[in-house]
Amino acid sequence: MYKHIIFATDLSESSQSLSNKVKNLVNIFGARLSLIHVLEPIPTAMYANYQDFEIKILEHSQSELASLGKVLSVPLVDQYVEFGSVRLATIAKAEEINADLILVSNHEKKGLAKFLGSNANGILQSAKCDVFVIHASSLDNDK
């Protein structure tokens, strides 16, 4: 059914805890797996050496994604770190690589973040392909 799945991860502990569910889905469908982590813009006025800071964040993110890639057996060529809007970058990459399923996790939001909406919801509403959302709270049931 699905040939190419892209897992959008924020590299948080709860997101990385999804690795067993991700592996199971990939195995069920016999699909190829890609990973994406999107770095949202940081206000540049807050940092004197913004470019150095951006490079460090990029390198750290690539290293963390590579670690997750090893756990999920995803080659480096199928691992992407992008800058920008999580929703837009994830959808654009899914279209670029012809992914037919986007896998995201949804974390509980509070306050203003809940009012504005989640990245998972934005992807769900805008993607042209199927989107599978795993609620982070469901991970407690797997223990």
Coordinates of C-alpha atoms in Angstrom, one line a residue:
M1 CA 0.0 0.0 0.0
Y2 CA 2.6 2.5 1.0
K3 CA 6.0 2.5 -0.8
H4 CA 7.8 5.4 0.8
I5 CA 7.2 6.7 4.3
I6 CA 8.8 9.9 5.7
F7 CA 9.0 10.3 9.4
A8 CA 9.0 13.9 10.6
T9 CA 10.7 14.0 13.9
D10 CA 11.5 16.8 16.3
L11 CA 14.2 14.6 17.8
S12 CA 12.6 14.9 21.3
E13 CA 12.8 11.9 23.6
S14 CA 9.1 11.1 23.0
S15 CA 9.6 11.3 19.3
Q16 CA 12.6 9.0 19.4
S17 CA 10.6 6.6 21.5
L18 CA 8.4 6.0 18.4
S19 CA 11.1 4.0 16.8
N20 CA 9.4 0.7 17.4
K21 CA 6.1 1.9 16.0
V22 CA 8.0 3.4 13.0
K23 CA 9.8 0.1 12.4
N24 CA 6.6 -1.9 12.6
L25 CA 4.8 0.3 10.1
V26 CA 7.7 0.2 7.6
N27 CA 7.9 -3.6 8.0
I28 CA 4.1 -4.0 7.6
F29 CA 4.1 -2.1 4.3
G30 CA 7.6 -3.1 3.1
A31 CA 8.2 0.6 2.6
R32 CA 11.3 2.7 2.2
L33 CA 11.8 5.1 5.1
S34 CA 13.1 8.6 5.1
L35 CA 13.6 11.0 8.1
I36 CA 13.2 14.7 8.3
H37 CA 13.9 17.2 11.1
V38 CA 13.0 20.8 10.5
L39 CA 14.7 23.6 12.4
E40 CA 12.4 26.6 12.8
P41 CA 13.8 30.1 12.4
I42 CA 15.5 31.7 15.4
P43 CA 15.3 35.4 15.9
T44 CA 18.7 36.6 14.8
A45 CA 18.8 39.7 17.0
M46 CA 19.2 37.5 20.0
Y47 CA 22.6 36.1 18.9
A48 CA 25.7 38.1 18.0
N49 CA 27.2 35.2 16.2
Y50 CA 24.1 33.8 14.6
Q51 CA 25.7 32.0 11.7
D52 CA 28.1 30.1 14.1
F53 CA 25.1 29.2 16.3
E54 CA 23.1 28.1 13.2
I55 CA 25.9 25.9 12.1
K56 CA 26.2 24.3 15.5
I57 CA 22.5 23.6 15.7
L58 CA 22.6 22.1 12.2
E59 CA 25.5 19.9 13.0
H60 CA 23.9 18.7 16.3
S61 CA 20.6 18.0 14.5
Q62 CA 22.4 16.0 11.8
S63 CA 24.2 14.0 14.4
E64 CA 21.0 13.3 16.3
L65 CA 19.1 12.4 13.1
A66 CA 22.0 10.1 12.1
S67 CA 21.7 8.3 15.5
L68 CA 18.0 7.8 14.9
G69 CA 18.8 6.7 11.4
K70 CA 21.0 4.0 12.7
V71 CA 18.3 2.7 15.0
L72 CA 15.8 2.7 12.1
S73 CA 18.3 1.5 9.4
V74 CA 17.9 4.6 7.3
P75 CA 20.9 5.6 5.1
L76 CA 22.3 9.1 5.4
V77 CA 21.0 9.8 1.9
D78 CA 17.4 9.5 3.2
Q79 CA 17.9 11.8 6.2
Y80 CA 17.1 15.5 5.8
V81 CA 17.6 18.4 8.1
E82 CA 15.8 21.5 6.8
F83 CA 15.3 25.1 7.9
G84 CA 11.9 26.8 7.9
S85 CA 8.3 26.0 8.7
V86 CA 7.8 22.5 10.0
R87 CA 4.6 22.2 8.0
L88 CA 5.9 23.6 4.8
A89 CA 9.3 21.9 4.8
T90 CA 7.9 18.5 5.7
I91 CA 5.3 18.6 3.0
A92 CA 7.7 20.0 0.4
K93 CA 10.2 17.2 1.1
A94 CA 7.5 14.5 1.1
E95 CA 6.5 15.7 -2.4
E96 CA 10.1 16.0 -3.6
I97 CA 10.9 12.4 -2.6
N98 CA 7.5 11.1 -3.6
A99 CA 6.6 9.9 -0.2
D100 CA 3.1 8.5 0.0
L101 CA 2.8 8.6 3.8
I102 CA 4.0 11.2 6.3
L103 CA 4.4 9.9 9.9
V104 CA 4.3 12.5 12.7
S105 CA 3.9 12.5 16.4
N106 CA 1.5 14.9 18.2
H107 CA 2.5 16.3 21.6
E108 CA 0.1 17.8 24.1
K109 CA 0.0 21.6 23.7
K110 CA -1.0 24.1 26.3
G111 CA -1.8 27.8 26.4
L112 CA -1.1 29.8 23.2
A113 CA 0.5 26.9 21.4
K114 CA -2.7 24.9 21.7
F115 CA -4.7 27.9 20.4
L116 CA -2.4 28.3 17.4
G117 CA -2.4 24.6 16.5
S118 CA 0.2 21.9 16.2
N119 CA 2.7 21.1 13.5
A120 CA 1.0 17.7 13.2
N121 CA -2.3 19.3 12.5
G122 CA -0.9 21.7 10.0
I123 CA 0.7 18.8 8.1
L124 CA -2.5 16.8 8.3
Q125 CA -4.6 19.6 6.9
S126 CA -2.2 20.6 4.1
A127 CA -0.4 17.4 2.8
K128 CA -1.4 15.9 -0.5
C129 CA -0.5 12.4 0.7
D130 CA -1.7 10.4 3.7
V131 CA -0.6 11.4 7.2
F132 CA -0.4 9.1 10.1
V133 CA -0.4 10.8 13.5
I134 CA 0.8 9.0 16.7
H135 CA -0.2 10.7 19.9
A136 CA 2.8 10.9 22.2
S137 CA 0.5 9.9 25.1
S138 CA 0.0 6.5 23.3
L139 CA 3.6 5.7 24.0
D140 CA 2.8 5.2 27.7
N141 CA 0.6 2.3 26.7
D142 CA 3.5 0.6 25.0
K143 CA 5.5 0.3 28.2

